[in-house]
Amino acid sequence: MRTELYQIIKSKKEWQQFIRNEPIWYKKLSRNPNAIKEFEQTALKYYKKSLPDRMNKISNGVQFATMMLSMIQSMNQVD
């Protein structure tokens, strides 16, 4: 693997762990160093840090908060 790629991967702990969990990326990046963007996108999906994953997490949080508020309101109406 090229030194530049190694330094890029070494700079982020998650990328280091990802490449250890998915060793096929050693071969892919050694053969095609330009695949670093694909590597990054795959790592984001693996750790559920891509934009759709983050939006889903926010949506779930809002739904949970809404549910809790409606429960609190219904409890106050009973009293």
mmCIF file of N, CA and C in Angstrom:
data_model
loop_
_atom_site.group_PDB
_atom_site.id
_atom_site.type_symbol
_atom_site.label_atom_id
_atom_site.label_comp_id
_atom_site.label_asym_id
_atom_site.label_seq_id
_atom_site.Cartn_x
_atom_site.Cartn_y
_atom_site.Cartn_z
ATOM 1 N N MET A 1 0.853 -1.173 0.000
ATOM 2 C CA MET A 1 0.000 0.000 0.000
ATOM 3 C C MET A 1 0.900 1.239 0.000
ATOM 4 N N ARG A 2 0.475 2.234 -0.720
ATOM 5 C CA ARG A 2 1.255 3.466 -0.802
ATOM 6 C C ARG A 2 1.312 4.170 0.550
ATOM 7 N N THR A 3 2.399 4.870 0.752
ATOM 8 C CA THR A 3 2.619 5.568 2.015
ATOM 9 C C THR A 3 1.552 6.626 2.262
ATOM 10 N N GLU A 4 1.150 7.342 1.198
ATOM 11 C CA GLU A 4 0.135 8.390 1.362
ATOM 12 C C GLU A 4 -1.184 7.794 1.855
ATOM 13 N N LEU A 5 -1.579 6.675 1.248
ATOM 14 C CA LEU A 5 -2.821 6.026 1.656
ATOM 15 C C LEU A 5 -2.724 5.510 3.087
ATOM 16 N N TYR A 6 -1.594 4.954 3.401
ATOM 17 C CA TYR A 6 -1.394 4.449 4.760
ATOM 18 C C TYR A 6 -1.529 5.578 5.780
ATOM 19 N N GLN A 7 -0.969 6.734 5.484
ATOM 20 C CA GLN A 7 -1.054 7.877 6.394
ATOM 21 C C GLN A 7 -2.493 8.375 6.520
ATOM 22 N N ILE A 8 -3.236 8.373 5.407
ATOM 23 C CA ILE A 8 -4.630 8.815 5.431
ATOM 24 C C ILE A 8 -5.452 7.878 6.316
ATOM 25 N N ILE A 9 -5.266 6.580 6.127
ATOM 26 C CA ILE A 9 -6.015 5.598 6.913
ATOM 27 C C ILE A 9 -5.597 5.654 8.378
ATOM 28 N N LYS A 10 -4.323 5.837 8.607
ATOM 29 C CA LYS A 10 -3.813 5.888 9.976
ATOM 30 C C LYS A 10 -4.330 7.112 10.730
ATOM 31 N N SER A 11 -4.699 8.163 10.011
ATOM 32 C CA SER A 11 -5.149 9.397 10.647
ATOM 33 C C SER A 11 -6.515 9.254 11.321
ATOM 34 N N LYS A 12 -7.276 8.221 10.961
ATOM 35 C CA LYS A 12 -8.607 8.035 11.551
ATOM 36 C C LYS A 12 -8.707 6.631 12.142
ATOM 37 N N LYS A 13 -8.987 6.582 13.430
ATOM 38 C CA LYS A 13 -9.077 5.303 14.146
ATOM 39 C C LYS A 13 -10.153 4.393 13.553
ATOM 40 N N GLU A 14 -11.294 4.973 13.171
ATOM 41 C CA GLU A 14 -12.374 4.161 12.610
ATOM 42 C C GLU A 14 -11.949 3.506 11.307
ATOM 43 N N TRP A 15 -11.195 4.227 10.493
ATOM 44 C CA TRP A 15 -10.727 3.652 9.232
ATOM 45 C C TRP A 15 -9.745 2.524 9.488
ATOM 46 N N GLN A 16 -8.912 2.682 10.501
ATOM 47 C CA GLN A 16 -7.978 1.609 10.855
ATOM 48 C C GLN A 16 -8.745 0.355 11.249
ATOM 49 N N GLN A 17 -9.749 0.527 12.075
ATOM 50 C CA GLN A 17 -10.542 -0.616 12.526
ATOM 51 C C GLN A 17 -11.313 -1.229 11.366
ATOM 52 N N PHE A 18 -11.853 -0.386 10.497
ATOM 53 C CA PHE A 18 -12.621 -0.884 9.365
ATOM 54 C C PHE A 18 -11.751 -1.733 8.443
ATOM 55 N N ILE A 19 -10.559 -1.257 8.144
ATOM 56 C CA ILE A 19 -9.695 -2.004 7.223
ATOM 57 C C ILE A 19 -9.223 -3.313 7.863
ATOM 58 N N ARG A 20 -9.158 -3.358 9.192
ATOM 59 C CA ARG A 20 -8.839 -4.620 9.874
ATOM 60 C C ARG A 20 -10.018 -5.585 9.809
ATOM 61 N N ASN A 21 -11.231 -5.044 9.894
ATOM 62 C CA ASN A 21 -12.425 -5.888 9.822
ATOM 63 C C ASN A 21 -12.744 -6.323 8.398
ATOM 64 N N GLU A 22 -12.352 -5.517 7.426
ATOM 65 C CA GLU A 22 -12.616 -5.798 6.013
ATOM 66 C C GLU A 22 -11.284 -5.799 5.245
ATOM 67 N N PRO A 23 -10.482 -6.850 5.381
ATOM 68 C CA PRO A 23 -9.130 -6.851 4.794
ATOM 69 C C PRO A 23 -9.087 -6.839 3.268
ATOM 70 N N ILE A 24 -10.221 -7.061 2.609
ATOM 71 C CA ILE A 24 -10.242 -6.985 1.150
ATOM 72 C C ILE A 24 -9.828 -5.600 0.669
ATOM 73 N N TRP A 25 -10.030 -4.594 1.544
ATOM 74 C CA TRP A 25 -9.682 -3.224 1.165
ATOM 75 C C TRP A 25 -8.177 -3.026 1.050
ATOM 76 N N TYR A 26 -7.359 -3.835 1.705
ATOM 77 C CA TYR A 26 -5.909 -3.755 1.507
ATOM 78 C C TYR A 26 -5.594 -3.990 0.034
ATOM 79 N N LYS A 27 -6.182 -5.047 -0.502
ATOM 80 C CA LYS A 27 -5.932 -5.400 -1.900
ATOM 81 C C LYS A 27 -6.497 -4.343 -2.845
ATOM 82 N N LYS A 28 -7.747 -3.919 -2.586
ATOM 83 C CA LYS A 28 -8.379 -2.932 -3.461
ATOM 84 C C LYS A 28 -7.582 -1.637 -3.517
ATOM 85 N N LEU A 29 -7.163 -1.145 -2.353
ATOM 86 C CA LEU A 29 -6.434 0.127 -2.317
ATOM 87 C C LEU A 29 -5.010 -0.016 -2.844
ATOM 88 N N SER A 30 -4.415 -1.176 -2.693
ATOM 89 C CA SER A 30 -3.080 -1.389 -3.237
ATOM 90 C C SER A 30 -3.110 -1.387 -4.758
ATOM 91 N N ARG A 31 -4.156 -1.962 -5.323
ATOM 92 C CA ARG A 31 -4.287 -2.018 -6.785
ATOM 93 C C ARG A 31 -4.804 -0.721 -7.378
ATOM 94 N N ASN A 32 -5.675 -0.039 -6.624
ATOM 95 C CA ASN A 32 -6.277 1.194 -7.136
ATOM 96 C C ASN A 32 -6.334 2.241 -6.020
ATOM 97 N N PRO A 33 -5.287 3.039 -5.901
ATOM 98 C CA PRO A 33 -5.262 4.054 -4.836
ATOM 99 C C PRO A 33 -6.372 5.100 -4.969
ATOM 100 N N ASN A 34 -6.938 5.242 -6.153
ATOM 101 C CA ASN A 34 -8.016 6.216 -6.347
ATOM 102 C C ASN A 34 -9.338 5.754 -5.737
ATOM 103 N N ALA A 35 -9.372 4.539 -5.229
ATOM 104 C CA ALA A 35 -10.595 4.010 -4.616
ATOM 105 C C ALA A 35 -10.761 4.472 -3.173
ATOM 106 N N ILE A 36 -9.977 5.441 -2.748
ATOM 107 C CA ILE A 36 -10.048 5.917 -1.363
ATOM 108 C C ILE A 36 -11.417 6.528 -1.062
ATOM 109 N N LYS A 37 -12.042 7.175 -2.034
ATOM 110 C CA LYS A 37 -13.382 7.747 -1.825
ATOM 111 C C LYS A 37 -14.408 6.635 -1.612
ATOM 112 N N GLU A 38 -14.289 5.569 -2.389
ATOM 113 C CA GLU A 38 -15.184 4.422 -2.222
ATOM 114 C C GLU A 38 -14.964 3.776 -0.848
ATOM 115 N N PHE A 39 -13.702 3.693 -0.442
ATOM 116 C CA PHE A 39 -13.359 3.164 0.877
ATOM 117 C C PHE A 39 -14.014 4.010 1.965
ATOM 118 N N GLU A 40 -13.921 5.326 1.829
ATOM 119 C CA GLU A 40 -14.493 6.240 2.810
ATOM 120 C C GLU A 40 -16.010 6.070 2.899
ATOM 121 N N GLN A 41 -16.680 5.997 1.745
ATOM 122 C CA GLN A 41 -18.134 5.835 1.731
ATOM 123 C C GLN A 41 -18.551 4.503 2.350
ATOM 124 N N THR A 42 -17.805 3.452 2.050
ATOM 125 C CA THR A 42 -18.115 2.144 2.604
ATOM 126 C C THR A 42 -17.913 2.130 4.116
ATOM 127 N N ALA A 43 -16.862 2.792 4.578
ATOM 128 C CA ALA A 43 -16.610 2.870 6.023
ATOM 129 C C ALA A 43 -17.721 3.658 6.719
ATOM 130 N N LEU A 44 -18.193 4.720 6.093
ATOM 131 C CA LEU A 44 -19.297 5.501 6.674
ATOM 132 C C LEU A 44 -20.562 4.655 6.784
ATOM 133 N N LYS A 45 -20.842 3.875 5.754
ATOM 134 C CA LYS A 45 -22.013 3.005 5.799
ATOM 135 C C LYS A 45 -21.836 1.926 6.861
ATOM 136 N N TYR A 46 -20.639 1.398 6.990
ATOM 137 C CA TYR A 46 -20.341 0.348 7.960
ATOM 138 C C TYR A 46 -20.597 0.835 9.381
ATOM 139 N N TYR A 47 -20.178 2.057 9.665
ATOM 140 C CA TYR A 47 -20.353 2.632 11.006
ATOM 141 C C TYR A 47 -21.648 3.419 11.149
ATOM 142 N N LYS A 48 -22.502 3.356 10.126
ATOM 143 C CA LYS A 48 -23.790 4.061 10.109
ATOM 144 C C LYS A 48 -23.619 5.554 10.382
ATOM 145 N N LYS A 49 -22.669 6.142 9.674
ATOM 146 C CA LYS A 49 -22.428 7.572 9.802
ATOM 147 C C LYS A 49 -22.689 8.315 8.495
ATOM 148 N N SER A 50 -23.310 7.630 7.542
ATOM 149 C CA SER A 50 -23.627 8.299 6.293
ATOM 150 C C SER A 50 -24.808 9.246 6.522
ATOM 151 N N LEU A 51 -25.049 10.123 5.594
ATOM 152 C CA LEU A 51 -26.113 11.121 5.742
ATOM 153 C C LEU A 51 -27.485 10.472 5.956
ATOM 154 N N PRO A 52 -27.870 9.463 5.166
ATOM 155 C CA PRO A 52 -29.186 8.841 5.428
ATOM 156 C C PRO A 52 -29.269 8.199 6.818
ATOM 157 N N ASP A 53 -28.185 7.611 7.279
ATOM 158 C CA ASP A 53 -28.185 7.014 8.617
ATOM 159 C C ASP A 53 -28.356 8.069 9.702
ATOM 160 N N ARG A 54 -27.662 9.199 9.533
ATOM 161 C CA ARG A 54 -27.783 10.272 10.524
ATOM 162 C C ARG A 54 -29.179 10.873 10.519
ATOM 163 N N MET A 55 -29.760 11.029 9.329
ATOM 164 C CA MET A 55 -31.120 11.572 9.233
ATOM 165 C C MET A 55 -32.111 10.614 9.892
ATOM 166 N N ASN A 56 -31.911 9.326 9.700
ATOM 167 C CA ASN A 56 -32.780 8.328 10.318
ATOM 168 C C ASN A 56 -32.670 8.375 11.836
ATOM 169 N N LYS A 57 -31.460 8.560 12.336
ATOM 170 C CA LYS A 57 -31.243 8.645 13.784
ATOM 171 C C LYS A 57 -31.959 9.876 14.353
ATOM 172 N N ILE A 58 -31.863 10.995 13.661
ATOM 173 C CA ILE A 58 -32.539 12.220 14.102
ATOM 174 C C ILE A 58 -34.052 12.020 14.080
ATOM 175 N N SER A 59 -34.551 11.414 13.019
ATOM 176 C CA SER A 59 -35.981 11.164 12.887
ATOM 177 C C SER A 59 -36.485 10.278 14.023
ATOM 178 N N ASN A 60 -35.731 9.249 14.344
ATOM 179 C CA ASN A 60 -36.121 8.363 15.447
ATOM 180 C C ASN A 60 -36.142 9.115 16.777
ATOM 181 N N GLY A 61 -35.186 10.004 16.976
ATOM 182 C CA GLY A 61 -35.144 10.803 18.199
ATOM 183 C C GLY A 61 -36.343 11.727 18.318
ATOM 184 N N VAL A 62 -36.721 12.346 17.205
ATOM 185 C CA VAL A 62 -37.876 13.242 17.207
ATOM 186 C C VAL A 62 -39.155 12.450 17.474
ATOM 187 N N GLN A 63 -39.275 11.273 16.850
ATOM 188 C CA GLN A 63 -40.459 10.432 17.083
ATOM 189 C C GLN A 63 -40.546 10.010 18.551
ATOM 190 N N PHE A 64 -39.418 9.671 19.135
ATOM 191 C CA PHE A 64 -39.396 9.277 20.540
ATOM 192 C C PHE A 64 -39.818 10.438 21.436
ATOM 193 N N ALA A 65 -39.281 11.630 21.149
ATOM 194 C CA ALA A 65 -39.630 12.807 21.947
ATOM 195 C C ALA A 65 -41.111 13.124 21.816
ATOM 196 N N THR A 66 -41.663 13.011 20.618
ATOM 197 C CA THR A 66 -43.082 13.258 20.394
ATOM 198 C C THR A 66 -43.933 12.264 21.188
ATOM 199 N N MET A 67 -43.521 11.001 21.163
ATOM 200 C CA MET A 67 -44.251 9.977 21.895
ATOM 201 C C MET A 67 -44.225 10.263 23.399
ATOM 202 N N MET A 68 -43.072 10.649 23.911
ATOM 203 C CA MET A 68 -42.955 10.948 25.342
ATOM 204 C C MET A 68 -43.826 12.143 25.725
ATOM 205 N N LEU A 69 -43.830 13.174 24.886
ATOM 206 C CA LEU A 69 -44.678 14.341 25.156
ATOM 207 C C LEU A 69 -46.150 13.975 25.167
ATOM 208 N N SER A 70 -46.573 13.144 24.231
ATOM 209 C CA SER A 70 -47.986 12.746 24.197
ATOM 210 C C SER A 70 -48.334 11.905 25.411
ATOM 211 N N MET A 71 -47.401 11.076 25.887
ATOM 212 C CA MET A 71 -47.651 10.299 27.106
ATOM 213 C C MET A 71 -47.789 11.202 28.316
ATOM 214 N N ILE A 72 -46.921 12.195 28.407
ATOM 215 C CA ILE A 72 -46.973 13.135 29.534
ATOM 216 C C ILE A 72 -48.282 13.922 29.497
ATOM 217 N N GLN A 73 -48.685 14.346 28.311
ATOM 218 C CA GLN A 73 -49.933 15.094 28.187
ATOM 219 C C GLN A 73 -51.135 14.232 28.567
ATOM 220 N N SER A 74 -51.122 12.983 28.149
ATOM 221 C CA SER A 74 -52.256 12.094 28.496
ATOM 222 C C SER A 74 -52.285 11.810 29.991
ATOM 223 N N MET A 75 -51.119 11.718 30.638
ATOM 224 C CA MET A 75 -51.075 11.499 32.074
ATOM 225 C C MET A 75 -51.613 12.719 32.819
ATOM 226 N N ASN A 76 -51.317 13.909 32.314
ATOM 227 C CA ASN A 76 -51.812 15.138 32.957
ATOM 228 C C ASN A 76 -53.306 15.297 32.795
ATOM 229 N N GLN A 77 -53.874 14.787 31.699
ATOM 230 C CA GLN A 77 -55.305 14.897 31.474
ATOM 231 C C GLN A 77 -56.092 13.969 32.368
ATOM 232 N N VAL A 78 -55.508 12.859 32.765
ATOM 233 C CA VAL A 78 -56.173 11.890 33.642
ATOM 234 C C VAL A 78 -56.348 12.470 35.040
ATOM 235 N N ASP A 79 -55.379 13.202 35.507
ATOM 236 C CA ASP A 79 -55.414 13.772 36.880
ATOM 237 C C ASP A 79 -56.447 14.816 36.964
#
